[in-house]
Short mmCIF file of C-alpha atoms in Angstrom, two decimals:
data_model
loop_
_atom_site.label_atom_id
_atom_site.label_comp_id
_atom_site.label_asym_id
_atom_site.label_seq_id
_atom_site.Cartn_x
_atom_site.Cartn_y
_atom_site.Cartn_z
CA UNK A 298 15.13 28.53 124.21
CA UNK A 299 11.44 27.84 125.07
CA UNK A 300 8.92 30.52 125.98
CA UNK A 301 8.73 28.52 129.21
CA UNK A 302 12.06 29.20 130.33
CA UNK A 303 11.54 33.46 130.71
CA UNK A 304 11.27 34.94 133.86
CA UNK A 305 8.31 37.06 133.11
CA UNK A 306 6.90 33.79 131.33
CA UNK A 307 7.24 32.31 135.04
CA UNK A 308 4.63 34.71 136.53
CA UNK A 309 2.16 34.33 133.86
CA UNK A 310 2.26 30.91 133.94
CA UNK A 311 1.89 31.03 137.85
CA UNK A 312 -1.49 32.74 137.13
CA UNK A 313 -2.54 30.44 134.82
CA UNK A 314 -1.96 27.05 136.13
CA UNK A 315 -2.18 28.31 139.81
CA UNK A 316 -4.20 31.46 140.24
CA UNK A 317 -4.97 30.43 143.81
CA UNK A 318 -1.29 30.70 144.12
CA UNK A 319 -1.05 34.03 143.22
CA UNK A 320 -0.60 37.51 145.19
CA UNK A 321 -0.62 40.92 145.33
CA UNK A 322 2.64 41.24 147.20
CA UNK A 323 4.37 42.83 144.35
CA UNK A 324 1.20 45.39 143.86
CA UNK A 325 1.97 49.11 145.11
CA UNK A 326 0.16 51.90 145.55
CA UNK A 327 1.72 53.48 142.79
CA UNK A 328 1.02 51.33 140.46
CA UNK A 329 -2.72 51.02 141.33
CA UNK A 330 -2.60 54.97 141.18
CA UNK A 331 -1.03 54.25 137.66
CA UNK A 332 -3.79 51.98 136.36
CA UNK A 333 -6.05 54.29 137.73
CA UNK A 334 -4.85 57.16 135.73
CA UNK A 335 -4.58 54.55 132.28
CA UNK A 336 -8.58 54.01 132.93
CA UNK A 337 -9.20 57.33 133.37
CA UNK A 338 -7.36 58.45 129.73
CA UNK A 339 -9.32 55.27 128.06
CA UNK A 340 -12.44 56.66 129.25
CA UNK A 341 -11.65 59.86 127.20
CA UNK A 342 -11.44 57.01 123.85
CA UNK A 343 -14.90 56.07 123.58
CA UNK A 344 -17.01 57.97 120.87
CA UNK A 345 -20.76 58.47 121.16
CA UNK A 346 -21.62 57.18 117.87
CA UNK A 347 -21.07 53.23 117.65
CA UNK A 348 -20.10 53.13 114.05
CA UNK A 349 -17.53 55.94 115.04
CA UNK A 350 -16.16 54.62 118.31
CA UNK A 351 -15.93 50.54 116.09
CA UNK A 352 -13.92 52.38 113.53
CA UNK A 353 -11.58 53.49 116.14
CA UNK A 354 -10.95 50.56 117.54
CA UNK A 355 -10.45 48.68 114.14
CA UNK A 356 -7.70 51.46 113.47
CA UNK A 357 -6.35 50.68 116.88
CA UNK A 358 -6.26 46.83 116.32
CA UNK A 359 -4.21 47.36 112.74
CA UNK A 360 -1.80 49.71 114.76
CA UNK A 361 -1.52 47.19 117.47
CA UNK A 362 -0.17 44.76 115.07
CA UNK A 363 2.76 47.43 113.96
CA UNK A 364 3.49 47.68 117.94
CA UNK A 365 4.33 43.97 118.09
CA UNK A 366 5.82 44.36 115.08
CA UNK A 367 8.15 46.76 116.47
CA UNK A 368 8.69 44.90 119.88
CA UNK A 369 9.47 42.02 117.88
CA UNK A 370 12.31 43.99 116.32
CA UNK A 371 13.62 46.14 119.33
CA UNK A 372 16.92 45.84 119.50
CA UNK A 373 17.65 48.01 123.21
CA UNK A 374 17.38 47.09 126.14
CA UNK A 375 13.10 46.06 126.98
CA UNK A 376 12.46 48.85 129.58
CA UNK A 377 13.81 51.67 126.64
CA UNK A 378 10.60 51.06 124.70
CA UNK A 379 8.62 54.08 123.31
CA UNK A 380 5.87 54.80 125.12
CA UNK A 381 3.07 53.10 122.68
CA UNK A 382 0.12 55.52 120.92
CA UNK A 383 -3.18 56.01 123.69
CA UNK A 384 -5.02 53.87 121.09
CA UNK A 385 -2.34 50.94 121.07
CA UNK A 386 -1.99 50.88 124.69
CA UNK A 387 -5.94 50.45 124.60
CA UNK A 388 -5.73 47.22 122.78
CA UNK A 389 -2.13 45.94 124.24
CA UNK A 390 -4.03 46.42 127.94
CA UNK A 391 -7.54 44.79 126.56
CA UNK A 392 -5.40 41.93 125.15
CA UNK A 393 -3.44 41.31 128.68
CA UNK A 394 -6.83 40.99 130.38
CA UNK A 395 -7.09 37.55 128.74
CA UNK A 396 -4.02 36.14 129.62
CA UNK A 397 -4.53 32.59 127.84
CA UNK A 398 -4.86 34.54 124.76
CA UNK A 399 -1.99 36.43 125.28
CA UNK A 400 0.29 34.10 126.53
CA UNK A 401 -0.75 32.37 123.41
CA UNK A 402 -0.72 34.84 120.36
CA UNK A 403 2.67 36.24 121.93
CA UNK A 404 4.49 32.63 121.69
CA UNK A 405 2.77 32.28 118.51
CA UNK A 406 4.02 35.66 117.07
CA UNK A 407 7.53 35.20 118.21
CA UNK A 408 8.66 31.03 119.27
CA UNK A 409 11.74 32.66 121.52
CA UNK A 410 9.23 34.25 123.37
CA UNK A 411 10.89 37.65 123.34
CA UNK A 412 7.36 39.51 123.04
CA UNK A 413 6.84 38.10 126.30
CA UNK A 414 9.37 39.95 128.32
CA UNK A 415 8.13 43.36 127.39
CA UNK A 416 6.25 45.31 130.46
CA UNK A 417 2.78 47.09 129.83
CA UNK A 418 4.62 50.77 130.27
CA UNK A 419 2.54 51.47 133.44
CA UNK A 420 4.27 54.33 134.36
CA UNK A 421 5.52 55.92 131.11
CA UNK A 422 1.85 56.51 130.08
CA UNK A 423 0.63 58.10 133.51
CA UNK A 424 3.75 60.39 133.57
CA UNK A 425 2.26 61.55 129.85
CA UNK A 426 -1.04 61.70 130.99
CA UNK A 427 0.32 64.43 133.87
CA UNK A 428 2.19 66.20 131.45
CA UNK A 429 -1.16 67.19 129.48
CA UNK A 430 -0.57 64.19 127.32
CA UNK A 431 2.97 65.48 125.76
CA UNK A 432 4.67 62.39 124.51
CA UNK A 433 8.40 62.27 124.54
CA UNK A 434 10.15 62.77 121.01
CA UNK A 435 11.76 60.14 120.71
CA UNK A 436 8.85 58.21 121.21
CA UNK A 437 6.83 59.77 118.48
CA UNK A 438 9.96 59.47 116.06
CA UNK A 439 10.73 55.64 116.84
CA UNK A 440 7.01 54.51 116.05
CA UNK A 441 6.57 56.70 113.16
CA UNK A 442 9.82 55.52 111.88
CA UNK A 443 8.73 51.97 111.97
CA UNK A 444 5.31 52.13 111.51
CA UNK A 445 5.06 54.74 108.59
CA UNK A 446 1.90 56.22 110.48
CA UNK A 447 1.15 59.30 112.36
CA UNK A 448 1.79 58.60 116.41
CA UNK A 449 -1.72 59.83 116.74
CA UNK A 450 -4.45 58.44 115.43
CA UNK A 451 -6.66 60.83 113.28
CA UNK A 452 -10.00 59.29 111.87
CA UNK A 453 -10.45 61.50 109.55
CA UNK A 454 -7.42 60.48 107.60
CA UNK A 455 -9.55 56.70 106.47
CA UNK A 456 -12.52 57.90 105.09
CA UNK A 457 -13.13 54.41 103.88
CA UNK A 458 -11.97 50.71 104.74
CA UNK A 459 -9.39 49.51 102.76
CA UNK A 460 -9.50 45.91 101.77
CA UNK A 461 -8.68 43.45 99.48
CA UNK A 462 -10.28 39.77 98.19
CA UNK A 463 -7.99 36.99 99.76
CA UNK A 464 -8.45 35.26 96.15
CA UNK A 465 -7.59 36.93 93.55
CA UNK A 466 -6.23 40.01 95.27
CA UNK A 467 -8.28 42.58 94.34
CA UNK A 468 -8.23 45.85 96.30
CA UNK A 469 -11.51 47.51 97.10
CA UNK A 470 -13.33 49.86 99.97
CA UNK A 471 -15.72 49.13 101.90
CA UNK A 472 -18.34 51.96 104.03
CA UNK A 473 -17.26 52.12 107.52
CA UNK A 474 -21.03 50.74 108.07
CA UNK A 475 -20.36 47.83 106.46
CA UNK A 476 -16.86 47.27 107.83
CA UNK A 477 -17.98 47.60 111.25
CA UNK A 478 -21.12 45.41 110.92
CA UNK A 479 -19.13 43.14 109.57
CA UNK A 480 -16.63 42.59 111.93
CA UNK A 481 -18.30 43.78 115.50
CA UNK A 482 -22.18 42.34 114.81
CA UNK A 483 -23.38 38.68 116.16
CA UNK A 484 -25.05 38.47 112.94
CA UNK A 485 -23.95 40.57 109.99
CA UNK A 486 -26.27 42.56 108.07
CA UNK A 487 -24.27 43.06 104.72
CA UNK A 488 -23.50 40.55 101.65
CA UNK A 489 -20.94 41.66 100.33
CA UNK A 490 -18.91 40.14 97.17
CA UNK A 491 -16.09 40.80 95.35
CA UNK A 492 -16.64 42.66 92.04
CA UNK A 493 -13.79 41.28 90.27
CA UNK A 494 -13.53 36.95 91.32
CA UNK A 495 -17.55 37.11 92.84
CA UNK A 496 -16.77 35.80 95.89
CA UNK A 497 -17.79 36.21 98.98
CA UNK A 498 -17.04 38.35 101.34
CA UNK A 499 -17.89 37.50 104.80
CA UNK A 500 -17.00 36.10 108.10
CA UNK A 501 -16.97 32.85 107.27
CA UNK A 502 -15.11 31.97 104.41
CA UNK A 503 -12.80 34.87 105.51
CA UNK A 504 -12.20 33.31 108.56
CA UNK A 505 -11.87 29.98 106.84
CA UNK A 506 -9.44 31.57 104.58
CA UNK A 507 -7.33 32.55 107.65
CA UNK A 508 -7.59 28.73 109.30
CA UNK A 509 -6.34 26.99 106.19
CA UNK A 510 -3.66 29.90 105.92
CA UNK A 511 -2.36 29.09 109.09
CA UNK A 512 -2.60 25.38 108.53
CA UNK A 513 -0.26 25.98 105.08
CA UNK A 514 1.78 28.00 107.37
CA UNK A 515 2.77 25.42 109.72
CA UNK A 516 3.00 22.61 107.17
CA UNK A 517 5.90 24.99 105.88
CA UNK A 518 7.39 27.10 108.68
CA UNK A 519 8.71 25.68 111.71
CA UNK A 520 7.67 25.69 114.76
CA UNK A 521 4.37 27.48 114.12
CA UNK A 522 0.94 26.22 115.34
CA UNK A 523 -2.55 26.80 114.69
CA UNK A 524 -4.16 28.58 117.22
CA UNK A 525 -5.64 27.05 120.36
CA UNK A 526 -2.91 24.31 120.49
CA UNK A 527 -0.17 26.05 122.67
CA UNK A 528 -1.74 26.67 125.90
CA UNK A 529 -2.12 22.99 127.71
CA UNK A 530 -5.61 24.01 129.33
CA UNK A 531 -4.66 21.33 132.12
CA UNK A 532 -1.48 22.21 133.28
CA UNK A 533 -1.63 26.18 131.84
CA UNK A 534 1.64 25.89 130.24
CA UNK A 535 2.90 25.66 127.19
CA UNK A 536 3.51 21.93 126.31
CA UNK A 537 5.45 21.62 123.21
CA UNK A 538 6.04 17.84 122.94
CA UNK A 539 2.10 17.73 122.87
CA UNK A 540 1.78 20.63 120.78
CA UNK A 541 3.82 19.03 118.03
CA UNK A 542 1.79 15.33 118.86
CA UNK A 543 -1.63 17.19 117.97
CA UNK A 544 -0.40 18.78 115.30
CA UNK A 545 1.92 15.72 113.51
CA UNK A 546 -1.52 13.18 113.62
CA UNK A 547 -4.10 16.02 112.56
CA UNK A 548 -2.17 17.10 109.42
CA UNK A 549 -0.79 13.49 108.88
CA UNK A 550 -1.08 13.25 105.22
CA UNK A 551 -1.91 16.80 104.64
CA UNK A 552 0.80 17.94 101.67
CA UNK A 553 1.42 22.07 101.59
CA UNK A 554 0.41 22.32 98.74
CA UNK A 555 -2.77 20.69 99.49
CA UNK A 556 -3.59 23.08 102.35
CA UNK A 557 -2.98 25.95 99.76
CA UNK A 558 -5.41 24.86 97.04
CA UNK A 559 -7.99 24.63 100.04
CA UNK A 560 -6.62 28.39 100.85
CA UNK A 561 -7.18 29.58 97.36
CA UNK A 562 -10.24 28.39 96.90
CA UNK A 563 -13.25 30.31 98.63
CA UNK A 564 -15.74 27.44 98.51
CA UNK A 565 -13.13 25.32 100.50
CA UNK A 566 -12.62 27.79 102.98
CA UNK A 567 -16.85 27.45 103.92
CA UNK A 568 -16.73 26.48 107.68
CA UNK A 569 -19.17 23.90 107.08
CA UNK A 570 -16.86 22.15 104.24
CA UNK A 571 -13.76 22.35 106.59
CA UNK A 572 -15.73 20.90 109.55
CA UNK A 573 -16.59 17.97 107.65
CA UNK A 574 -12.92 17.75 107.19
CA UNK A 575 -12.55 17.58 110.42
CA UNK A 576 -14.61 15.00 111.37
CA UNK A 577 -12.92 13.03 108.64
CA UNK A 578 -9.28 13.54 110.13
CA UNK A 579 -10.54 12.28 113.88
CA UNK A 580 -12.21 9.11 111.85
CA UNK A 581 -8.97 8.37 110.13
CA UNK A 582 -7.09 9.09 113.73
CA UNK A 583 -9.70 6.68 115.60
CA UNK A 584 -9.36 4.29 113.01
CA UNK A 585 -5.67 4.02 113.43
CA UNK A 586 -5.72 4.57 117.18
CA UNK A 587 -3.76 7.67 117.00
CA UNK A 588 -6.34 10.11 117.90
CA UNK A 589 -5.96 8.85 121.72
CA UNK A 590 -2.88 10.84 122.00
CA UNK A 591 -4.57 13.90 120.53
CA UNK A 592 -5.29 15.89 123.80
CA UNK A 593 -9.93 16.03 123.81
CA UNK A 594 -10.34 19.45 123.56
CA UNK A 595 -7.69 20.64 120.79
CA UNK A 596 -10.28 20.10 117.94
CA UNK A 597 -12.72 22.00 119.74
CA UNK A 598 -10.41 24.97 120.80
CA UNK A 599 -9.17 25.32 117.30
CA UNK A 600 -12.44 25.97 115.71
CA UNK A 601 -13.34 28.19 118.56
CA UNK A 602 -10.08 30.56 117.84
CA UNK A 603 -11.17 30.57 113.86
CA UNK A 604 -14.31 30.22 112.86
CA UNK A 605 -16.39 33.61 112.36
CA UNK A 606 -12.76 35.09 113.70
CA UNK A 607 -11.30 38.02 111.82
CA UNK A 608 -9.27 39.80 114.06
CA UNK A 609 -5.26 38.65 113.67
CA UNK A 610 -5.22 37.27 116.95
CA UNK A 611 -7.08 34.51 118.90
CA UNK A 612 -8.85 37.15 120.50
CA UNK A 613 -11.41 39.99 118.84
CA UNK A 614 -9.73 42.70 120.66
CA UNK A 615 -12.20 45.33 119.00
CA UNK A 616 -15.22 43.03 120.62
CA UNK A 617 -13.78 42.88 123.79
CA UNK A 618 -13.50 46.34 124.10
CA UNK A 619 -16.93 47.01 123.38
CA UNK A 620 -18.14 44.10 125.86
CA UNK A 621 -15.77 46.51 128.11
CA UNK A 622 -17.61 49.48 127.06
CA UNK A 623 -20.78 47.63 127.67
CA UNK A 624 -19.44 46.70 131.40
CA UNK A 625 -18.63 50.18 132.64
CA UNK A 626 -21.84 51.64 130.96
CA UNK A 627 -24.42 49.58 133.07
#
């Protein structure tokens, strides 16, 4: 069954091919007085000091990924999930503000398009937040169950930033200084390498790293895409006929194994070395006459969901919420 085919699928897509369409006939009072109340408890998140309140949210982002991890295995009923961690709900609710991304990493995360059909648990978290912020036990017990971390988030607990080199697997730590300027700063600051293989460490052969990754991925998993390809920005839907076209003449000739040399190796994963390779794949496409079935702006989007892009999803959640932070601040 196609992502396409849910119910709650239906009303997403309604927004995004037809927001003009759209209404607020299903909005209550209550519900306003509910996202009220969520705003209110996010406004208690945000820490004075920036490198403090980017940490934070780079904690948050890793324990969003266990959420969907859990949705993605919830075997009840969808409206008996726990009521997510304050600093998972941050993210889930920055991610639904973008609802191309969403719509995208969700069918991307899960092709049945399960993740889809979950709520944002409104309600749950404003009946916590008037219960001086007492979460129910079986909440607390489900996530740290699955997750294998505390239900709240203490900063204290990671006094450093636990990585590892995507080559030759090294584990090191990095200052929250550099971790943060790393991932949250237009420009980076720090030059970091790895002490073990000597390579590089930064946004753009990390993010290069993550493109070809994907790129291996769908040359050996089914139905998985790169990022950028699902949403048709035309028709805001999810075509999969053209997915599959776009995907079948861009990789044509493209071996696995080929895609995970360029994944091992850090000079290959240089954004200006898999560019060129880009360019060469819409020459050999043009030559053959293919490329006039690739839809125009798939090359484009595909770059713009990788390149300089660490966070696990198409969107930085960690950056938006600071642009947020930014908004409310002026």
């Amino acid at each position: 069954m196609l992502a396409a085919e849910f119910p709650a699928v239906k009303e997403v897509q309604k927004w995004l091919g037809n927001p003009q369409e759209a209404t607020f006939d299903s909005l209550s009072v209550k519900q306003l007085q509910y996202h009220m109340t969520l705003l209110k408890w996010f406004s208690t998140l945000k820490y004075e000091d920036p490198t403090t309140n980017a940490k934070f949210l780079l904690l948050a982002e890793e324990r969003y990924v266990c959420w969907l991890s859990l949705l993605k295995y919830w075997t009840w009923d969808t409206n008996t999930i726990p009521v997510p961690p304050i600093d998972v709900a941050l993210m889930w609710h920055a991610h639904l503000l973008s609802p191309f991304a969403y719509y995208e990493d969700m069918s991307l995360l899960e092709h049945n398009g399960l993740l889809l059909e979950y709520e944002f648990p409104l309600e749950k978290l404003h009946e916590v937040y008037l219960n001086d912020c007492q979460v129910p036990e079986d909440s607390v017990r489900a996530w740290e169950e699955f997750a294998g971390k505390p239900y709240h988030l203490q900063l204290d607990d990671f006094p450093k930033y636990k990585t590892h080199c995507p080559w030759c697997k090294a584990e090191f730590d990095l200052s929250w200084e550099e971790a943060v300027d790393l991932r949250t700063r237009k420009r980076p600051q720090v030059h970091i390498k790895c002490s073990t293989c000597n390579a590089p460490y930064n946004r753009d052969v990390l993010s290069g790293h993550q493109f070809w990754s994907h790129v291996h991925r769908h040359l050996t998993v089914p139905y998985t895409y790169l990022r950028g390809t699902v949403i048709d920005v035309n028709q805001g839907a999810q075509l999969e006929a053209r997915t599959d076209m776009d995907h079948a003449i861009l990789f044509d000739g493209l071996s696995a194994q080929e895609a995970a040399d360029r994944r091992n190796n850090w000079r290959a994963c240089r954004w200006k070395n898999i560019l060129f390779e880009l360019r060469e794949v819409e020459t050999r496409a043009r030559r053959r006459r293919f490329y006039r079935n690739v839809r125009p702006y798939t090359i484009t989007r595909i770059i713009s969901r990788y390149r300089e892009q660490l966070s696990p999803f198409s969107l930085d959640l960690c950056r938006a919420v600071l642009r947020q932070h930014e908004f409310t601040t002026k």
